Coordinates of C-alpha atoms and ligand atoms in Angstrom, one line a residue:
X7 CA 4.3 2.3 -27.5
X8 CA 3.2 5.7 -27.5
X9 CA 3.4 7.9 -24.5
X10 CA 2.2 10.9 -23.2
X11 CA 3.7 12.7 -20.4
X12 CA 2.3 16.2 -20.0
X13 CA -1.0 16.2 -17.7
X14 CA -4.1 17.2 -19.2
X15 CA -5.4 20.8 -18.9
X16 CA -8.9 21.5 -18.4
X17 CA -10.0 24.8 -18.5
X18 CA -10.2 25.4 -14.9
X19 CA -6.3 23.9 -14.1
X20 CA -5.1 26.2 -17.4
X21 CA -6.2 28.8 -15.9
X22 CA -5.8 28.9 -12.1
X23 CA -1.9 27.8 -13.6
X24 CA -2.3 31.7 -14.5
X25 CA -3.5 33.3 -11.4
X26 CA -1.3 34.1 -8.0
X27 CA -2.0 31.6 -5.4
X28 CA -4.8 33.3 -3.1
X29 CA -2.6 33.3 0.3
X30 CA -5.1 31.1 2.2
X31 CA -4.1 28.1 0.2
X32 CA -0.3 28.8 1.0
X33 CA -1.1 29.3 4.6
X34 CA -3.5 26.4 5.0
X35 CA -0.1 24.1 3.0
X36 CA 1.4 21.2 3.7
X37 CA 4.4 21.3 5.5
X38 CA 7.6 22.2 3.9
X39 CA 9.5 19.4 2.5
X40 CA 6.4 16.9 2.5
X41 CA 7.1 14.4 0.3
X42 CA 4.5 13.7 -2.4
X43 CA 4.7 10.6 -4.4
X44 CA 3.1 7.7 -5.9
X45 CA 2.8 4.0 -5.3
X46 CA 2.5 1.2 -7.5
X47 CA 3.6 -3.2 -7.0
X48 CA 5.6 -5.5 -8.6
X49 CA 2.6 -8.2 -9.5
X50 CA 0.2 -5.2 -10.5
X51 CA 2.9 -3.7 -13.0
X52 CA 6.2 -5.6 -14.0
X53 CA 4.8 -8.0 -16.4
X54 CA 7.9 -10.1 -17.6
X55 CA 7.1 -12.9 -15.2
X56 CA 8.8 -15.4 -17.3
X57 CA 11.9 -13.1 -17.9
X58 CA 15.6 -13.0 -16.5
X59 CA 14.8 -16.1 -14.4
X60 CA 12.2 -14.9 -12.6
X61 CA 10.2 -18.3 -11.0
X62 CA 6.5 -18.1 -10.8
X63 CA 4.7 -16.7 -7.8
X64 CA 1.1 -17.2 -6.1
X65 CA -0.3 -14.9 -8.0
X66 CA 1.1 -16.2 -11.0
X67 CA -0.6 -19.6 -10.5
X68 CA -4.0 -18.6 -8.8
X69 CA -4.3 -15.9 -11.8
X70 CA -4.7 -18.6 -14.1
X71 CA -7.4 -20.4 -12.3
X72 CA -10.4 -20.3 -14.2
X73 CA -12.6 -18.1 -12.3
X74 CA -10.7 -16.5 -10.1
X75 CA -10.2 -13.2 -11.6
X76 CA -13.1 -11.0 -12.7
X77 CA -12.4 -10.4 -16.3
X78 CA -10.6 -13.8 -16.8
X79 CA -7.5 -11.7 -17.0
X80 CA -3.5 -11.9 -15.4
X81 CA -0.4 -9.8 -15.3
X82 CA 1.6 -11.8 -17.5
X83 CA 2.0 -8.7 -19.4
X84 CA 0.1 -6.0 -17.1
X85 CA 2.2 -2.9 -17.7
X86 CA 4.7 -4.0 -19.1
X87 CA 7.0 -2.1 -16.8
X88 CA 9.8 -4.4 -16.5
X89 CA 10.4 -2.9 -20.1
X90 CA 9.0 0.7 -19.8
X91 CA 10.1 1.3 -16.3
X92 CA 11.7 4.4 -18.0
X93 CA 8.7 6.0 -19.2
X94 CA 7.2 5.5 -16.3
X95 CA 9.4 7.0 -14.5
X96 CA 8.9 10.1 -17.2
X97 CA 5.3 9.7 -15.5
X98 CA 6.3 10.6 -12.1
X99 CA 8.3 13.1 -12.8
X100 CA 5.7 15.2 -15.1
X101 CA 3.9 15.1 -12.1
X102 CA 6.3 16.9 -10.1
X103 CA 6.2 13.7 -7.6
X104 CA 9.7 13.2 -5.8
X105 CA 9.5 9.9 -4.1
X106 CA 8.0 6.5 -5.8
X107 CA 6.7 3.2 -3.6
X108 CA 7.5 0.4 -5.7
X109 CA 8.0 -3.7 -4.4
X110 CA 10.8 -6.1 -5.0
X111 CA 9.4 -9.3 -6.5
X112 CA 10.9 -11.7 -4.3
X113 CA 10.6 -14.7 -6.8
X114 CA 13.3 -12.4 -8.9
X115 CA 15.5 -12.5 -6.4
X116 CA 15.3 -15.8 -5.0
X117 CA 13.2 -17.9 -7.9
X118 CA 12.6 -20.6 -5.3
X119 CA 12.4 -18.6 -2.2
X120 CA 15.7 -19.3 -0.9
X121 CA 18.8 -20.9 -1.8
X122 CA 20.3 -19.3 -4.6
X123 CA 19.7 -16.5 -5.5
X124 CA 19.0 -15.3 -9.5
X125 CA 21.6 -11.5 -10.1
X126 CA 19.3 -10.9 -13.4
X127 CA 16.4 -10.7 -11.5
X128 CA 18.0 -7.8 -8.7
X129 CA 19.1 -5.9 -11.8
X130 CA 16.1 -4.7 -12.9
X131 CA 15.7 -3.0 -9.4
X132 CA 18.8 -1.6 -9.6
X133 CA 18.0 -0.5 -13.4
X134 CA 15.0 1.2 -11.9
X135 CA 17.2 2.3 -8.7
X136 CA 19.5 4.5 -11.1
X137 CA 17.1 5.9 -13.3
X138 CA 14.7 7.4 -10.2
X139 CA 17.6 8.6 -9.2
X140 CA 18.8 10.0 -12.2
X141 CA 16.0 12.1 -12.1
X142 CA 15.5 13.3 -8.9
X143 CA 12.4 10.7 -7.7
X144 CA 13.8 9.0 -3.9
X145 CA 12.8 5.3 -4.1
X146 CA 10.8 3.4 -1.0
X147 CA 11.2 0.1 -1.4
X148 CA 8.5 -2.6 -0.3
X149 CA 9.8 -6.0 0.4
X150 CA 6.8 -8.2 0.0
X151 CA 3.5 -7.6 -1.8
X152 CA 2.3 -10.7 -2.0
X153 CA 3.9 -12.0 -4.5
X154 CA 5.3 -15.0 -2.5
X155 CA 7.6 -17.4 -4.3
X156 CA 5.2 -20.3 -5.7
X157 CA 7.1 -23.2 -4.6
X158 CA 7.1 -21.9 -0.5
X159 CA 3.6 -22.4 -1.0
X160 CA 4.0 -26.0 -2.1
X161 CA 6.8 -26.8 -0.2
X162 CA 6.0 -25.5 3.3
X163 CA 2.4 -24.0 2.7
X164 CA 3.5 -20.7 2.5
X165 CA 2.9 -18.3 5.5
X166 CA 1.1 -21.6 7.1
X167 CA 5.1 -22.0 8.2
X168 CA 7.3 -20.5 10.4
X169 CA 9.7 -21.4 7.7
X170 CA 8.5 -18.6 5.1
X171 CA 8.8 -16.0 7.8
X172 CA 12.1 -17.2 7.9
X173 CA 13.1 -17.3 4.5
X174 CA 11.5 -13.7 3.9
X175 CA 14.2 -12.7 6.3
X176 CA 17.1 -13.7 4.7
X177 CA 15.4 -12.0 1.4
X178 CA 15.2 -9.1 2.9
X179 CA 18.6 -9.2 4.2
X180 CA 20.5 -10.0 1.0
X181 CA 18.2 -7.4 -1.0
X182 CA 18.9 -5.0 1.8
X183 CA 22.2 -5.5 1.7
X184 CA 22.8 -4.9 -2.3
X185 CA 20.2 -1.4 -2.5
X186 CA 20.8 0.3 0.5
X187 CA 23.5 1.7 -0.9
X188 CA 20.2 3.9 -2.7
X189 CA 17.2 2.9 -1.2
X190 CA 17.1 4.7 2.4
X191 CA 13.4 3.9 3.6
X192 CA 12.4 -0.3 3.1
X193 CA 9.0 -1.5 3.9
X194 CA 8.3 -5.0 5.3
X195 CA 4.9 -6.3 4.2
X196 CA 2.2 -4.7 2.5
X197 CA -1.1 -5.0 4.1
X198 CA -0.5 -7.8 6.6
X199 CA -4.1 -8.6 7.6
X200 CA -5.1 -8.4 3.4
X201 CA -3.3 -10.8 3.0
X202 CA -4.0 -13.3 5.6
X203 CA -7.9 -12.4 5.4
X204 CA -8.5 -12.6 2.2
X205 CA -5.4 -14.9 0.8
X206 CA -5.6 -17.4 3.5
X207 CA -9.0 -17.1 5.2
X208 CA -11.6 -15.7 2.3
X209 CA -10.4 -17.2 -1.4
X210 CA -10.1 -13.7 -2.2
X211 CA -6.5 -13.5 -3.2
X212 CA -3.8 -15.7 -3.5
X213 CA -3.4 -18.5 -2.7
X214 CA -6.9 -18.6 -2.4
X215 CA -7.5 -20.6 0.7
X216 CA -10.1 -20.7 3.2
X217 CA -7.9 -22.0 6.6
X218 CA -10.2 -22.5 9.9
X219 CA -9.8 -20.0 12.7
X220 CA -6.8 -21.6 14.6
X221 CA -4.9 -21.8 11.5
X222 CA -5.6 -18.4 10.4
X223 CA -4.5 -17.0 13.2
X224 CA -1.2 -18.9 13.3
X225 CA -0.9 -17.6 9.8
X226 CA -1.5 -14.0 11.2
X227 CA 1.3 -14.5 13.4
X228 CA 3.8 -16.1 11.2
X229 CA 3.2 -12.6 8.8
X230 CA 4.0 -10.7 12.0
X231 CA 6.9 -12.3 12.9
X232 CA 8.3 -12.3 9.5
X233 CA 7.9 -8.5 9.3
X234 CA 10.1 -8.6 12.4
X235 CA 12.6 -10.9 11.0
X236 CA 12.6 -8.5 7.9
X237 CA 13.3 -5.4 10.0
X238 CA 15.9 -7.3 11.9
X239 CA 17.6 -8.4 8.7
X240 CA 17.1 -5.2 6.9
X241 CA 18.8 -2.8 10.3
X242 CA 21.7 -5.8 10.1
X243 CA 22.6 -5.8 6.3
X244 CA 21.5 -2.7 5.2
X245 CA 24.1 0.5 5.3
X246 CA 24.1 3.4 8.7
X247 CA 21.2 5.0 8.2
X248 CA 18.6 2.4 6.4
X249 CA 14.7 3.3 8.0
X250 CA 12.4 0.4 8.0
X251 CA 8.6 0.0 8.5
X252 CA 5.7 -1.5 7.9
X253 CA 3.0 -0.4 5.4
X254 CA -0.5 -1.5 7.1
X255 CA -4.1 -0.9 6.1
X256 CA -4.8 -0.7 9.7
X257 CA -8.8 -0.8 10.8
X258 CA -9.2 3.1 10.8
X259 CA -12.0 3.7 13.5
X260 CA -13.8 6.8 13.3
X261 CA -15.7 8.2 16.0
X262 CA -19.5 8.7 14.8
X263 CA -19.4 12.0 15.9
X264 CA -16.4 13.9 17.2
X265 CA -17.1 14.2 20.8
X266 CA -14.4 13.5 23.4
X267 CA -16.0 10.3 25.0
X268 CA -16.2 9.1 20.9
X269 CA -12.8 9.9 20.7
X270 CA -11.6 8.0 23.1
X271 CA -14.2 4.9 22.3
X272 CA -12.3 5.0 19.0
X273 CA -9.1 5.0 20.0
X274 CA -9.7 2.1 22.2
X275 CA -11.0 0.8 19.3
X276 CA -8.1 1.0 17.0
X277 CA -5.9 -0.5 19.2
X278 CA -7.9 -3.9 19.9
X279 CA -8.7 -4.1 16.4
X280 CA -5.4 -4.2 15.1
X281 CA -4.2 -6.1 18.0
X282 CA -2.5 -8.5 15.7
X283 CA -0.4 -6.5 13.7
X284 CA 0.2 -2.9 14.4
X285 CA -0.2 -3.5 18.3
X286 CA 2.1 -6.4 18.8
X287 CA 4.3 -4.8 16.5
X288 CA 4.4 -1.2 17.9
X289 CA 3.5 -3.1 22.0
X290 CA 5.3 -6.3 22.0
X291 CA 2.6 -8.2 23.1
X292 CA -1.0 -9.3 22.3
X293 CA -4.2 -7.6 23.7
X294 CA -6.0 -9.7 26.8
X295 CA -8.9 -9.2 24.8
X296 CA -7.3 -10.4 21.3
X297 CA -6.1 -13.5 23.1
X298 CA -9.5 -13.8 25.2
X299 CA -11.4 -13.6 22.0
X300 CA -9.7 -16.3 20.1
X301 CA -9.3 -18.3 23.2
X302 CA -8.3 -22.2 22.4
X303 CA -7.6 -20.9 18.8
X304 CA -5.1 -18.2 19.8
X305 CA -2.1 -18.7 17.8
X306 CA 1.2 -20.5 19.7
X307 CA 3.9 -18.4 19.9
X308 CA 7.1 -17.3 22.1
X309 CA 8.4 -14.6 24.0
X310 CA 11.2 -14.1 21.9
X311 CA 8.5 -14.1 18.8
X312 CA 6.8 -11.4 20.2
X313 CA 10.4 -9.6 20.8
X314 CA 11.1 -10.1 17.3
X315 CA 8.4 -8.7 16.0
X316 CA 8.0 -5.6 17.9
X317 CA 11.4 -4.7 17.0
X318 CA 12.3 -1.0 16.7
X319 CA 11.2 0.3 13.5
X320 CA 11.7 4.2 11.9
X321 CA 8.1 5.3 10.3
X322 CA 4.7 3.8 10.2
X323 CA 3.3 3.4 7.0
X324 CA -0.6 3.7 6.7
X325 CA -2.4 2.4 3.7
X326 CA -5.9 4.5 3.7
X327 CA -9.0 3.8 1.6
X328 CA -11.8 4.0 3.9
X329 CA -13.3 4.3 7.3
X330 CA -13.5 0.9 8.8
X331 CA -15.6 1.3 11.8
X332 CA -17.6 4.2 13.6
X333 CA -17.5 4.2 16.6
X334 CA -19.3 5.5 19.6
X335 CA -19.0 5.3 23.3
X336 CA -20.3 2.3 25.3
X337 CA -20.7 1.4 29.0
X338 CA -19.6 -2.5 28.3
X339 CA -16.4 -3.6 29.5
X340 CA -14.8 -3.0 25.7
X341 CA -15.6 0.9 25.9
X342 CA -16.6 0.9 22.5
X343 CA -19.5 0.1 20.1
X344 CA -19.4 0.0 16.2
X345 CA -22.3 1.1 14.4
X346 CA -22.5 -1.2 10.9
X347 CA -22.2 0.7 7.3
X348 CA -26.1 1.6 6.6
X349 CA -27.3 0.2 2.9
X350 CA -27.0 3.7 1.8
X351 CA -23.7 4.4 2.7
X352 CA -22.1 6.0 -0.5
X353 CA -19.0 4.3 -2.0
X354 CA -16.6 4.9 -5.0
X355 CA -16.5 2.2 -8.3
X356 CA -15.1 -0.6 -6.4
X357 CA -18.4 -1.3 -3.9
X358 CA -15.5 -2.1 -1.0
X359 CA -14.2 1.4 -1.3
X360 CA -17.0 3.1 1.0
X361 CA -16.2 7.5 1.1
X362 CA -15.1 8.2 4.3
X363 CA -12.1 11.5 3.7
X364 CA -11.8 11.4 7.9
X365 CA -10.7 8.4 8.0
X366 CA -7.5 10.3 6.6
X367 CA -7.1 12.4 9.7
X368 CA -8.1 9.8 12.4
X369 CA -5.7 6.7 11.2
X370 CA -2.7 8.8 11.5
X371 CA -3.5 10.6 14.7
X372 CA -4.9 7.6 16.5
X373 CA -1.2 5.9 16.0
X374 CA 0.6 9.0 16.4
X375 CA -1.3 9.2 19.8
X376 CA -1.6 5.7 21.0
X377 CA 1.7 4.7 20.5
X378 CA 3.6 8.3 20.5
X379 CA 5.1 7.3 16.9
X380 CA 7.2 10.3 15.7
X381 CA 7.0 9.0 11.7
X382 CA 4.4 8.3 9.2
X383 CA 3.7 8.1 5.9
X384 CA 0.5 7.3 3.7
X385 CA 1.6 4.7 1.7
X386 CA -1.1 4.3 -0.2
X387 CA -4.6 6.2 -1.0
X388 CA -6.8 6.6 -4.2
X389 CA -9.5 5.1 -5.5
X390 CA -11.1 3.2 -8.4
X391 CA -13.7 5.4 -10.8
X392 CA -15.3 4.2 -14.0
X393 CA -12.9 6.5 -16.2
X394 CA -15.3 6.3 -19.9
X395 CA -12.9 7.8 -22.2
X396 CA -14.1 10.7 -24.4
X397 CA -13.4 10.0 -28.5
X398 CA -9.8 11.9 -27.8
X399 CA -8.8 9.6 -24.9
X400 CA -9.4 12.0 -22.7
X401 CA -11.0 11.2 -18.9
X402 CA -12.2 14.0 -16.7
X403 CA -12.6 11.7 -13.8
X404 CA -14.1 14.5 -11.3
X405 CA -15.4 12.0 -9.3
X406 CA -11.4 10.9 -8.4
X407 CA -10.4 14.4 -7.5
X408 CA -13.3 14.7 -5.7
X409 CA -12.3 11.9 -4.0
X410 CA -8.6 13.2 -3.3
X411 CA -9.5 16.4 -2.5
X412 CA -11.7 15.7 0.3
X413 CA -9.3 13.0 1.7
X414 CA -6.2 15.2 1.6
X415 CA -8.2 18.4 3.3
X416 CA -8.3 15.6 5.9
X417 CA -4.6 14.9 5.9
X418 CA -3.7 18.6 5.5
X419 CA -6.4 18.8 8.8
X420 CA -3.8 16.4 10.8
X421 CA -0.6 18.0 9.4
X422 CA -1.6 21.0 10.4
X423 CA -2.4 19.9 13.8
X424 CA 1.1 18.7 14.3
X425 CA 0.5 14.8 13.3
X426 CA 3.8 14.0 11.9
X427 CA 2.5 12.8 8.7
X428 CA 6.3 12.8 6.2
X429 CA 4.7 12.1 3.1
X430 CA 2.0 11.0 0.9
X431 CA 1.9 8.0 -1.9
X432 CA -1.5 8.2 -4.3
X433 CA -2.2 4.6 -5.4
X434 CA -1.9 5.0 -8.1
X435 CA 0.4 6.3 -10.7
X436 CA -1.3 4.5 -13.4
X437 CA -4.1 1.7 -14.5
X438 CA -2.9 -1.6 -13.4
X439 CA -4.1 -5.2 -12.6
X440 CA -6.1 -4.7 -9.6
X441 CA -6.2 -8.1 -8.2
X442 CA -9.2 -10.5 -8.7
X443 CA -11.0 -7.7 -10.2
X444 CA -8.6 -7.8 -13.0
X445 CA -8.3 -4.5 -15.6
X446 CA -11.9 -4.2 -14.7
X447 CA -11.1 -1.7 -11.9
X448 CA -8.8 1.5 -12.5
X449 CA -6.9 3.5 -9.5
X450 CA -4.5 5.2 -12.2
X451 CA -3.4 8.7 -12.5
X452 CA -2.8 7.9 -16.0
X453 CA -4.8 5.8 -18.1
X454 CA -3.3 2.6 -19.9
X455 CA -4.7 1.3 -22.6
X456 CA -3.6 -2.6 -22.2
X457 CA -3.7 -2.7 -25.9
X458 CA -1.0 -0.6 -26.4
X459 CA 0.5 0.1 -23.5
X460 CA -0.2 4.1 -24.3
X461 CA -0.2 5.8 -21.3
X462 CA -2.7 9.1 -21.1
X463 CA -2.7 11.5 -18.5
X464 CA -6.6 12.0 -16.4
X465 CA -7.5 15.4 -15.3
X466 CA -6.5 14.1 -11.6
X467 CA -3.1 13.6 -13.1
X468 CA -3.3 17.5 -13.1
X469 CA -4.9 18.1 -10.1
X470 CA -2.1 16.4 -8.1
X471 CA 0.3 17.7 -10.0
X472 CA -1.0 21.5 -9.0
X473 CA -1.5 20.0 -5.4
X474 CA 2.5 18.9 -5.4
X475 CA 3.4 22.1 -6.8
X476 CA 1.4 24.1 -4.3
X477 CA 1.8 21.8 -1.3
X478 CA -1.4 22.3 -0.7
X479 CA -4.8 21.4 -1.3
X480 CA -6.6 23.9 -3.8
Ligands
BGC516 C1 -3.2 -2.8 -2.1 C2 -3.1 -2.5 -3.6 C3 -4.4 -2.5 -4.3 C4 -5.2 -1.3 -3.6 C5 -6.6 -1.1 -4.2 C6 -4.4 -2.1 -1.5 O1 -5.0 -3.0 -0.6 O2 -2.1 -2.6 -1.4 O3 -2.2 -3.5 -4.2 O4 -4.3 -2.3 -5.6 O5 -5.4 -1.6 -2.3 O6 -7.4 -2.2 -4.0

C-alpha cells in the first residue's frame, strides 16, 4: 500500500508554523498535560474478520443483508488494519497525538461469546498494545462496540438476555486480566442507548430489530447492567491501578439561551433524559419520572442490579456530536421544555449531525455538576464532510476544521472554567466504515482510498496537529 504520513501544508498552516505563537493563544491553552488523541473501532477498521479464528459478529451478518447498508458495502476488508495497524499507528503519531481509543473485538477473543476462548485473536491487541507503546501513543481500550458475538444473538437473543450481560463480564474480565499489564484506562460500552435505540428498537444497526417498548427497555437495562458487570470484572482482574468507565453519547441539553433559570431547566433535563444509563449508573437508581413514564413497561430489575451497575467507576467518557435538546424553563411539574430542531437548523454531511459547538461545553459541565464527577474525557467528536479530492489527492476540508474549531473553543471554554475535562479523542483518525451508511460517509483525519488502502493526510489532519502542538485552539 502506499502511505503518507506527513500532514498537508496549506499555505496558511506553513506559515503560521513560521511565526511566534501570539501569547493570547498560549494563555487562552488547554491545560497542561491534556491528552489529545484519536479514536477509532474494531468493526469500522480491522477488517480480517475471517482471520486467526475470529467468529462472525452482528455486524458481520446484518452487513450482508441486502439493503441494509447504504452503499451495499461491509467491513470484511474496511481498513485493513488488522494488517496495517503499524502504519496506522505512523498516523497518530505524525499528528503529534499521544493517546489512541481503539475496541477489542470480543468475537476475537471469545469466537462464541464464551467458553473458550481463541489466544490468536488477543494477539493482535497485544501486537497493537506494543507497538503504541513503542512509540509513545497511551492506549484506551473499549470493551464493546457493538460488535457482539453472532451466535449470543442466536442463542440467547443477544442483549434481550440477562445472560449476554453476563457473558460480557467474564470478557471483560479475562481481557482485563491479560492487558492491564499496558492498558491503564478500559471503557465498558460504547454508546449504550445507540445501540439499544437503533440496534434493537429502530432497524438502524445491528441486529436490526424493532422490539416493542417493554422489551426495549429490558434491553436498556440488560446493557446497563452489563457495563456494571464489566467494571466489576475489569476492577477484579485487572492490575492496582486499572481506571474504568463508560463512553456515553449522553442527550446533551442545551439551554436556548444561557440564562440561569435555562440553566437549571437544562440540567434537569440532562439528568431525566439519560435516566437509563448515565443516571442509574452515576445514582444507583432510576428516576420517578423514568419509571412513571414507562409505567407497566418499566423494565424488571433488582436491587442488587441497580448496585451492580452503579458501581464506582474512574472517568466519564462523553461521546459529543451535537446538541440534542434546547431547553428552556417551564412552570410544569418537569421544570423543563424542549423546543424541536427548526427545518432550517444547519447540519454537517451526515443530516443527523446538526452544528451545535456548545453542546461541547454544556455535556461536560452538566455531569461534572450534577453528579460532582472529578474525570472526563471526550471520547469521541468529529464529523462527516463530503471530502471531493482535488486531481493531487489532496482535500481542504475547511468545513471539518470549521467544524472542530468551533467545538473545541467550546471545550477550551469549559477547561478553562475548571471542568475537569483529561482529554480529547477526534473521531476520527481516518475514513472508515461508518455503519449503515457504508464508505458513503467520511469522519477521517486522513483520507483512505478503499482501493488501495493509501492513506492521505486532509488539511484538518494539520490543523489538529498544530492544535496538539499548541494545546490550544488557534
Ligand atoms: C460511534 C462511531 C460512529 C460515529 C459517527 C458514534 O456514534 O461511536 O462508531 O462512527 O458516531 O457516526
Amino acid at each position: 500500500m502506499g502511505i503518507s504520513t506527513k500532514p498537508a501544508e496549506s499555505s496558511q498552516t506553513g506559515a503560521s508554523k513560521e511565526n511566534k505563537l501570539p501569547d493570547r493563544s498560549l494563555a487562552a491553552g488547554f491545560p497542561s498535560g491534556f491528552l489529545w488523541g484519536t479514536a477509532a473501532s474494531a468493526y469500522q477498521i480491522e477488517g480480517a474478520v475471517n482471520e486467526d479464528g475470529r467468529g462472525p459478529s452482528i455486524w458481520d451478518r446484518y452487513a450482508h443483508i441486502p439493503g441494509k447498508i447504504a452503499d451495499r458495502s461491509n467491513a470484511d476488508v474496511a481498513n485493513d488494519s488488522y494488517h496495517l495497524y503499524k502504519d496506522d499507528v505512523q498516523l497518530m503519531k505524525a499528528l503529534g497525538a499521544k493517546a489512541y481509543r481503539f475496541s477489542i473485538a470480543w468475537p476475537r477473543v471469545f469466537p462464541e461469546g464464551t467458553g473458550t476462548p481463541n489466544p490468536k485473536g488477543l494477539d493482535f491487541y497485544n501486537r497493537l498494545l506494543d507497538e503504541l507503546l513503542a512509540n509513545g501513543i497511551e492506549p484506551f481500550a473499549t470493551m464493546y462496540h457493538w460488535d457482539l458475538p453472532q451466535t449470543l444473538q442466536d442463542r440467547v437473543g443477544g442483549w434481550m438476555s440477562r445472560d449476554t450481560a453476563t457473558a460480557f463480564g467474564e470478557y471483560a474480565g479475562y481481557v482485563a486480566a491479560r492487558l492491564s499489564d499496558r492498558v491503564k484506562h478500559f471503557f465498558t460500552i460504547n454508546e449504550c442507548s445507540r445501540l439499544v435505540d437503533l440496534g434493537y428498537g429502530a432497524e438502524v444497526d445491528a441486529p436490526g430489530l424493532t422490539l416493542a417498548q417493554p422489551a426495549l427497555n429490558q434491553v436498556r437495562h440488560h446493557v446497563a447492567l452489563g457495563h456494571g458487570l464489566a467494571v466489576q470484572a475489569i476492577r477484579a482482574h485487572g492490575r492496582a491501578g486499572t481506571k474504568v468507565g463508560p463512553a456515553e453519547n449522553i442527550v446533551i441539553c442545551v439551554p436556548a439561551i444561557e440564562t440561569p433559570a435555562n440553566i437549571r431547566a437544562a440540567e434537569i433535563a440532562t439528568r431525566e433524559l439519560n435516566a437509563g444509563y448515565l443516571t442509574v449508573m452515576l445514582e444507583g437508581k432510576y428516576t420517578d419520572a423514568f419509571l412513571a413514564y414507562a409505567g407497566k413497561d418499566a423494565p424488571k430489575y433488582t436491587a442488587e442490579d441497580l448496585a451492580v451497575i452503579s458501581s464506582p467507576i474512574d472517568f466519564v467518557g462523553l461521546n459529543v456530536y451535537m446538541p440534542h435538546h434546547y431547553v428552556v424553563a417551564a412552570d410544569d411539574a418537569h421544570g423543563f421544555a424542549l423546543t424541536p430542531f427548526p427545518a432550517s437548523f444547519p447540519h454537517m454531511e451526515s443530516s443527523w449531525l446538526k452544528i451545535g459547538p456548545e453542546a461541547m461545553y454544556w455535556a461536560p459541565r452538566h455531569v461534572a455538576k450534577l453528579w460532582d464527577v472529578k474525570s472526563i474525557y471526550i471520547t469521541e467528536n468529529g464529523t462527516s464532510a463530503t471530502d471531493q479530492p482535488a486531481a493531487d489527492g489532496h482535500v481542504d476540508d475547511v468545513d471539518r476544521i470549521m467544524y472542530l474549531r468551533n467545538y473545541l473553543t467550546q471545550l477550551q471554554r469549559a477547561t478553562s472554567e475548571g471542568v475537569p475535562v483529561l482529554g480529547y479523542f477526534l473521531w476520527s483518525l481516518m475514513d472508515n466504515f461508518e455503519w449503515s451508511d457504508g464508505f458513503e460517509k467520511r469522519f477521517g483525519l486522513y483520507r483512505v482510498d478503499f482501493k488501495t488502502q493509501r492513506r492521505t493526510p486532509k488539511l484538518s489532519a494539520s490543523f489538529y496537529r498544530e492544535t496538539i502542538a499548541r494545546n490550544a485552539v488557534v
